[in-house]
Coordinates of C-alpha atoms in Angstrom, one line a residue:
X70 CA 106.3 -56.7 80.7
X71 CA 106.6 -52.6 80.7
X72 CA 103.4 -50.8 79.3
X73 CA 104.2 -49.3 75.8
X74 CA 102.9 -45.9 75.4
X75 CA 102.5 -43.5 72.9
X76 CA 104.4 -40.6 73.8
X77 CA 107.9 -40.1 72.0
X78 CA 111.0 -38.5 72.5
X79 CA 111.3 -35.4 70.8
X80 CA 111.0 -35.8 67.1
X81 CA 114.3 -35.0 65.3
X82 CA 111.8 -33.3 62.4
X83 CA 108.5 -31.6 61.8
X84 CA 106.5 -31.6 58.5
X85 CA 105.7 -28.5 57.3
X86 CA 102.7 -28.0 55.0
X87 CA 102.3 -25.4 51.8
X88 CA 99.0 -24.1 50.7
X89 CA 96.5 -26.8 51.6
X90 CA 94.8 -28.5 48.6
X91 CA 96.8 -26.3 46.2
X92 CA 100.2 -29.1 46.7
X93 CA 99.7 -29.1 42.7
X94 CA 100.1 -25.1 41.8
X95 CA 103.0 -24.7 44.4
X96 CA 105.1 -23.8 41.6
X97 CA 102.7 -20.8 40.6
X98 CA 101.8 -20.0 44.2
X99 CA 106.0 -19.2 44.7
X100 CA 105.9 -16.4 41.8
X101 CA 103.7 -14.0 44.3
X102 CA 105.0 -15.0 46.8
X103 CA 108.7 -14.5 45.4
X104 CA 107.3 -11.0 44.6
X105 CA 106.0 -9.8 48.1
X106 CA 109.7 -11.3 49.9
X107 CA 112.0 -9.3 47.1
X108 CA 109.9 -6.3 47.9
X109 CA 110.2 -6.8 51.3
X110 CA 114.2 -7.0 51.1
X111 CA 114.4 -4.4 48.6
X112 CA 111.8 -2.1 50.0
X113 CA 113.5 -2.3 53.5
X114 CA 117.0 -2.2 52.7
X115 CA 116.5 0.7 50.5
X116 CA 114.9 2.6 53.5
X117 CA 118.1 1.4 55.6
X118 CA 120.0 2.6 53.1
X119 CA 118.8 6.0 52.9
X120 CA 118.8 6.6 56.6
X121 CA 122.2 5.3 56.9
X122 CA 123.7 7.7 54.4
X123 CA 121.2 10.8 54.5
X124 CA 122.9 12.9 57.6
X125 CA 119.5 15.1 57.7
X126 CA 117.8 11.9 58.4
X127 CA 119.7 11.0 61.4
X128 CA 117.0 12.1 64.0
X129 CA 114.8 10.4 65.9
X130 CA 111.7 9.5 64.1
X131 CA 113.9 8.0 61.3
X132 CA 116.3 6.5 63.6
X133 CA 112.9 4.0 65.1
X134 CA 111.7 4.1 61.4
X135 CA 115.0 2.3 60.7
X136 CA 114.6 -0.1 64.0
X137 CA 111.0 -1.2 62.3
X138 CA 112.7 -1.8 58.8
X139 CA 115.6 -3.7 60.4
X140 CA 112.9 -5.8 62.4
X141 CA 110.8 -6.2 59.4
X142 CA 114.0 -7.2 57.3
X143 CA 114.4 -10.1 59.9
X144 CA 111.1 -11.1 60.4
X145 CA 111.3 -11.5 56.5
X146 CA 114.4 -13.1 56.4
X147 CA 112.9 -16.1 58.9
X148 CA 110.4 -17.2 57.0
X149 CA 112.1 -17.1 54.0
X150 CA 113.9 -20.4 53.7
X151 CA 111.5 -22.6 54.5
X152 CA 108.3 -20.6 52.5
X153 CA 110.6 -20.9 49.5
X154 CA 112.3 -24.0 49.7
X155 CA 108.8 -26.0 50.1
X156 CA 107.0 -24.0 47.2
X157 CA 109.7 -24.2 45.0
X158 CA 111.4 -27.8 45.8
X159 CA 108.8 -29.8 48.1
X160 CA 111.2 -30.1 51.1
X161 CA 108.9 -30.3 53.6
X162 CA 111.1 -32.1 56.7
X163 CA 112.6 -29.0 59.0
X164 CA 114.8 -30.7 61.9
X165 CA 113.6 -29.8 65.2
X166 CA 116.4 -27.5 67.1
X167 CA 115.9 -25.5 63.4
X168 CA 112.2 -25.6 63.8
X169 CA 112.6 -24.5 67.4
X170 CA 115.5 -21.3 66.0
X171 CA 112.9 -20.1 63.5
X172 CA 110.1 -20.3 66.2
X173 CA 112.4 -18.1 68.5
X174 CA 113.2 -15.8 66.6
X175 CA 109.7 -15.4 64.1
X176 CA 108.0 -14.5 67.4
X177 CA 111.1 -12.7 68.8
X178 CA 111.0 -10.4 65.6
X179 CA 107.4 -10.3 65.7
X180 CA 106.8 -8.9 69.3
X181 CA 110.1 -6.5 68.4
X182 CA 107.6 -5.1 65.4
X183 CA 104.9 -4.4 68.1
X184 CA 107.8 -2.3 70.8
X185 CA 109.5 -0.8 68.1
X186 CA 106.0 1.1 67.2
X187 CA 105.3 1.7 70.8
X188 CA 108.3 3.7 70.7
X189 CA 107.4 5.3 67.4
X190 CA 103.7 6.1 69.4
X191 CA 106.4 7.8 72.2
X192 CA 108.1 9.4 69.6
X193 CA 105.2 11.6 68.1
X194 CA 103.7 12.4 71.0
X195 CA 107.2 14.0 72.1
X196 CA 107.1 16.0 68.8
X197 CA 103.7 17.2 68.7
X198 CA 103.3 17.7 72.5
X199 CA 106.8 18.5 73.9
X200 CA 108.5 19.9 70.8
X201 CA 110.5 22.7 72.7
X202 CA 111.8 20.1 74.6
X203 CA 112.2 17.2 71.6
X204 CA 115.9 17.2 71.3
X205 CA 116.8 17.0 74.9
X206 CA 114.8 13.8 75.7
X207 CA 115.2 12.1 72.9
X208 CA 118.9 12.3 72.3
X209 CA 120.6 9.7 70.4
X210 CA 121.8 7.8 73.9
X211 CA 118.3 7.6 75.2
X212 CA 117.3 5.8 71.8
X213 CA 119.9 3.7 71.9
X214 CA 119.0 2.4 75.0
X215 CA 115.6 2.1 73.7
X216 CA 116.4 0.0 71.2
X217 CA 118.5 -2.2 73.7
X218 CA 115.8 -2.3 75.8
X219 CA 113.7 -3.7 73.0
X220 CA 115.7 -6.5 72.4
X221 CA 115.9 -7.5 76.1
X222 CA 112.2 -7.4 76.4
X223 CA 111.4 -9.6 73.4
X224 CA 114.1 -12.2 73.8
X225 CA 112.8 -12.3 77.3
X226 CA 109.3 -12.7 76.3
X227 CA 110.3 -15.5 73.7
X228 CA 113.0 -17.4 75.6
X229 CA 110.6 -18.8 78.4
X230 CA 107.8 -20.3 75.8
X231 CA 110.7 -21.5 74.3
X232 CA 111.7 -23.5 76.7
X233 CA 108.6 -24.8 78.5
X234 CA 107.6 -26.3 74.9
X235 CA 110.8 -27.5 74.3
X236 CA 110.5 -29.8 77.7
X237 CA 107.3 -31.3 76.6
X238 CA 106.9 -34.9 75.0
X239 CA 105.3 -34.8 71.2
X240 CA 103.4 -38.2 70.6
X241 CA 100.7 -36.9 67.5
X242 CA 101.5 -36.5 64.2
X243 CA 104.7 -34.4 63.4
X244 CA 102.6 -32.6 60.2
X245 CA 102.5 -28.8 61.2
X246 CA 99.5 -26.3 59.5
X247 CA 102.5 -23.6 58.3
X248 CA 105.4 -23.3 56.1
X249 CA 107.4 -22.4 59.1
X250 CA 107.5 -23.0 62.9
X251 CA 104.6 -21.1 65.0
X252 CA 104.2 -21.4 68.9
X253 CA 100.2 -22.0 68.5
X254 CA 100.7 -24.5 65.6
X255 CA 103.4 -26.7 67.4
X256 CA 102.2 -26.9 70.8
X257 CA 99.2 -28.7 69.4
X258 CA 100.9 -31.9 69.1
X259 CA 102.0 -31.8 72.5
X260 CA 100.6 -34.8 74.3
X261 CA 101.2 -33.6 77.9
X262 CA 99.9 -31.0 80.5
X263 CA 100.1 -27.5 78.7
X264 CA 98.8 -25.7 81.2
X265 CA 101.6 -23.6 82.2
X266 CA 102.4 -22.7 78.3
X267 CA 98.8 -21.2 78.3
X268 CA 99.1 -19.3 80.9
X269 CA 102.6 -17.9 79.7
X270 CA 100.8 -17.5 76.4
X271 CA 97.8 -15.6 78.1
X272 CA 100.6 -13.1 79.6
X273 CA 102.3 -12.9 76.9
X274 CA 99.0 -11.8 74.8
X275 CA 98.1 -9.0 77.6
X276 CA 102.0 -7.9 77.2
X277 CA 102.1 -7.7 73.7
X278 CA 98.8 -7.6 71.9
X279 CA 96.9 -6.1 74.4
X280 CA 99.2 -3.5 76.4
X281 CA 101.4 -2.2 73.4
X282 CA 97.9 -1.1 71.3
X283 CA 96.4 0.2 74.5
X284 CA 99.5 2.2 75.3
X285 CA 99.6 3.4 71.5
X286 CA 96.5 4.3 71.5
X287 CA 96.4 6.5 74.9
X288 CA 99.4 8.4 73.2
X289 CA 97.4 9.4 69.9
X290 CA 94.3 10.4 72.6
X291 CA 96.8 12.8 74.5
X292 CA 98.3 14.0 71.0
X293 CA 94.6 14.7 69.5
X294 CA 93.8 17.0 72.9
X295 CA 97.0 18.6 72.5
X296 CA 96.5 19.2 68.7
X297 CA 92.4 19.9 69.3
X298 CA 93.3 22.4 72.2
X299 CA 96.1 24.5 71.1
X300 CA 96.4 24.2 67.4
X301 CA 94.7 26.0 64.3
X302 CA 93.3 23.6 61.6
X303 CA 96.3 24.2 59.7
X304 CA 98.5 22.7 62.1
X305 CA 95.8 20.2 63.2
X306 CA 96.0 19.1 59.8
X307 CA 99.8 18.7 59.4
X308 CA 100.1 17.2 62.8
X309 CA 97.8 14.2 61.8
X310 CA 99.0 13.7 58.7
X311 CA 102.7 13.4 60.2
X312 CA 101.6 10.4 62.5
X313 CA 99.3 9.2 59.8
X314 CA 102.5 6.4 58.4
X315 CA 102.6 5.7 61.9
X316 CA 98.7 4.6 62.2
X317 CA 98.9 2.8 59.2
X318 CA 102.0 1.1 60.5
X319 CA 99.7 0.1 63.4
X320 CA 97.2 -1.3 61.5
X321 CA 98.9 -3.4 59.2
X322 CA 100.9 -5.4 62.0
X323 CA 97.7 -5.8 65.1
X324 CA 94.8 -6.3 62.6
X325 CA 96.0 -9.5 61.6
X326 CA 97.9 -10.3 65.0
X327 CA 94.8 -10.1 66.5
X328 CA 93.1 -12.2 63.5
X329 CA 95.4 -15.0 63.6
X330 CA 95.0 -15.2 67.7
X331 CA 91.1 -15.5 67.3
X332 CA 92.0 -17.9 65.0
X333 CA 93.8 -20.5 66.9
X334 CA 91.8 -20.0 70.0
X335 CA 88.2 -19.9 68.8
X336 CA 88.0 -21.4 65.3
X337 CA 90.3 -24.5 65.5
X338 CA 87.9 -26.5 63.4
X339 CA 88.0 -23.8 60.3
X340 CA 89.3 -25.7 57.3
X341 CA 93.4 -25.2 56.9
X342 CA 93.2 -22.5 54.2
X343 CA 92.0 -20.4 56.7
X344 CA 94.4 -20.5 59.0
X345 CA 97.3 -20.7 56.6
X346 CA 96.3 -17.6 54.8
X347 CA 95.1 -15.7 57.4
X348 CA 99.2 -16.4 58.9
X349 CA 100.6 -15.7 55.9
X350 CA 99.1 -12.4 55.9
X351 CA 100.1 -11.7 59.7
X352 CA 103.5 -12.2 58.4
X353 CA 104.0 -10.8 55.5
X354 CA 101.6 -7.7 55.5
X355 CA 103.9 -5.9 57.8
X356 CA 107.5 -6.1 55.6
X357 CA 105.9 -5.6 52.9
X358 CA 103.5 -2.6 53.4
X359 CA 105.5 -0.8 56.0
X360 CA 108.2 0.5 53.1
X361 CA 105.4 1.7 51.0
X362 CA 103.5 3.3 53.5
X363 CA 106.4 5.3 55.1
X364 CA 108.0 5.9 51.3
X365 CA 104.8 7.3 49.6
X366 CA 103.6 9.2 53.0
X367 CA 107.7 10.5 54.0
X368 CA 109.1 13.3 51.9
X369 CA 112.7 13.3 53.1
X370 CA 112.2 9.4 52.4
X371 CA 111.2 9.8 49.0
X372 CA 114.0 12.3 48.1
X373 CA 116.8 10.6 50.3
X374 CA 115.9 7.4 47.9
X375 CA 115.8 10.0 44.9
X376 CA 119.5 11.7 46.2
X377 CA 120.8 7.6 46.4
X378 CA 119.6 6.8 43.0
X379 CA 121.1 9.5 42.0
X380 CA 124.7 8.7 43.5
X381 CA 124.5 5.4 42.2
X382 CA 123.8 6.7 38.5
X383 CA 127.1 9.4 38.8
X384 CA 129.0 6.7 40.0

């Protein structure tokens, strides 16, 4: 007689799972949320919008500040299905190549978030320390191949964990902790040797969450002595305040990148809520905040929406 074991083909579904002990308020819990994604969409369209038709904004800070908002408009678009279609109509059953689409591209937008404001880091220390020089290295050609270059490194950051936990056998339960598909929640019904995913994780953490920061933060140092050594506080002052969107950009995407990381790897017993909020936040705090931020800090934003309203009302 062949031994029966316990490990499975692939399933064709996952289970996703809402707001833990809340399954009851779902239909309340979908009005803020409802909120945050049609500000996200409006918010980041509107900034696409402006760029697109504002000819004085076709340089290169807002040219990456219209990479971020396409990236943010994705990463909002992802989740947005499967967030909604569960708060508002209890479908909870996502197949599993979908499941395994949304994984790729949820952490495919999300590391893209991370380079895209590596390149904004580049960007301001070209203007504030090379600024006779500004328009010759940072031409529209040498962006563009930025942003290609972008896309290259994230899809070959995400295709590879992809793949190694596609390969594996699932035997546990099929219930995920999320209202979409994340790497750390799914590989944890793996019932196989994941060795090799962690260490592809672990690299992937020192690419992403560790080296983009760190080289972000050793352009702001060089920027800081080249504003602290040269400038007068005028100029100090306007110099800092024209990265300051940029910072805050920062903040609001590795604060809780790093949070939800900690999370998974050192408090895997925390009850459910904590790791579902503390995800929702990861992923919603950048779409959401980054229009805001760079629309209340940006002059020529704020008028090139003014300028678009405007058109809109004549016409």
């Amino acid at each position: 007689m062949s031994e029966v074991t316990n490990i499975t083909e692939p399933p064709f579904y996952f289970i996703l799972m809402g707001i833990p002990g809340f399954e009851a308020m779902h239909i309340w819990i979908s009005i803020p949320f409802c909120c945050l994604y049609m500000i996200s969409i409006m918010g980041n369209s509107t900034i696409l919008a402006v760029i697109w038709t504002e000819p004085s904004l076709h340089q290169p800070m807002y040219l990456f500040l219209s990479m971020l908002a396409l990236t943010d408009l994705g990463l909002t678009l992802t989740t947005l299905p499967t967030v909604m279609q569960l708060l508002w109509f209890n479908v909870r059953e996502i197949s599993f190549e979908a499941c395994f689409a949304q994984f790729f591209f949820l952490h495919g937008f999300s590391f893209m978030e991370s380079s895209v404001l590596l390149a904004m880091a580049y960007d301001r220390f070209v203007a504030i320390c090379r600024p006779l020089h500004y328009a010759s290295i940072l031409t529209e050609t040498v962006i563009g191949r930025i942003g290609i270059a972008i896309v290259i490194r994230c899809v070959l950051a995400v295709l590879p964990s992809l793949f190694l936990l596609k390969r594996l056998p699932f035997c546990h339960s099929h219930l995920l902790s999320h209202s979409y598909c994340l790497h750390q929640d799914m590989i944890r019904l793996v019932c196989a040797d994941t060795r090799v995913n962690s260490w592809y994780g672990f690299g992937l953490v020192l690419l992403i969450i560790v080296l983009d920061p760190l080289l972000i933060l050793i352009s702001y140092g060089l920027i800081l002595h080249s504003v602290l050594g040269t400038a007068s506080r005028a100029e100090r002052f306007r110099a800092l305040n024209n990265c300051l969107s940029h910072i805050l950009a920062v903040f609001v995407l590795y604060v809780p990148m790093v949070g939800i990381s900690m999370a998974h790897r050192f408090a895997r017993h925390a009850p459910p809520l904590v790791h579902v909020v503390m995800a929702n936040i990861y992923l919603l705090s950048p779409p959401v905040m980054n229009p805001i931020i760079y629309t209340v800090k940006t002059k020529q934003i704020r008028q090139g929406i003014y300028h678009l309203l405007s058109q809109g009302k004549a016409n």
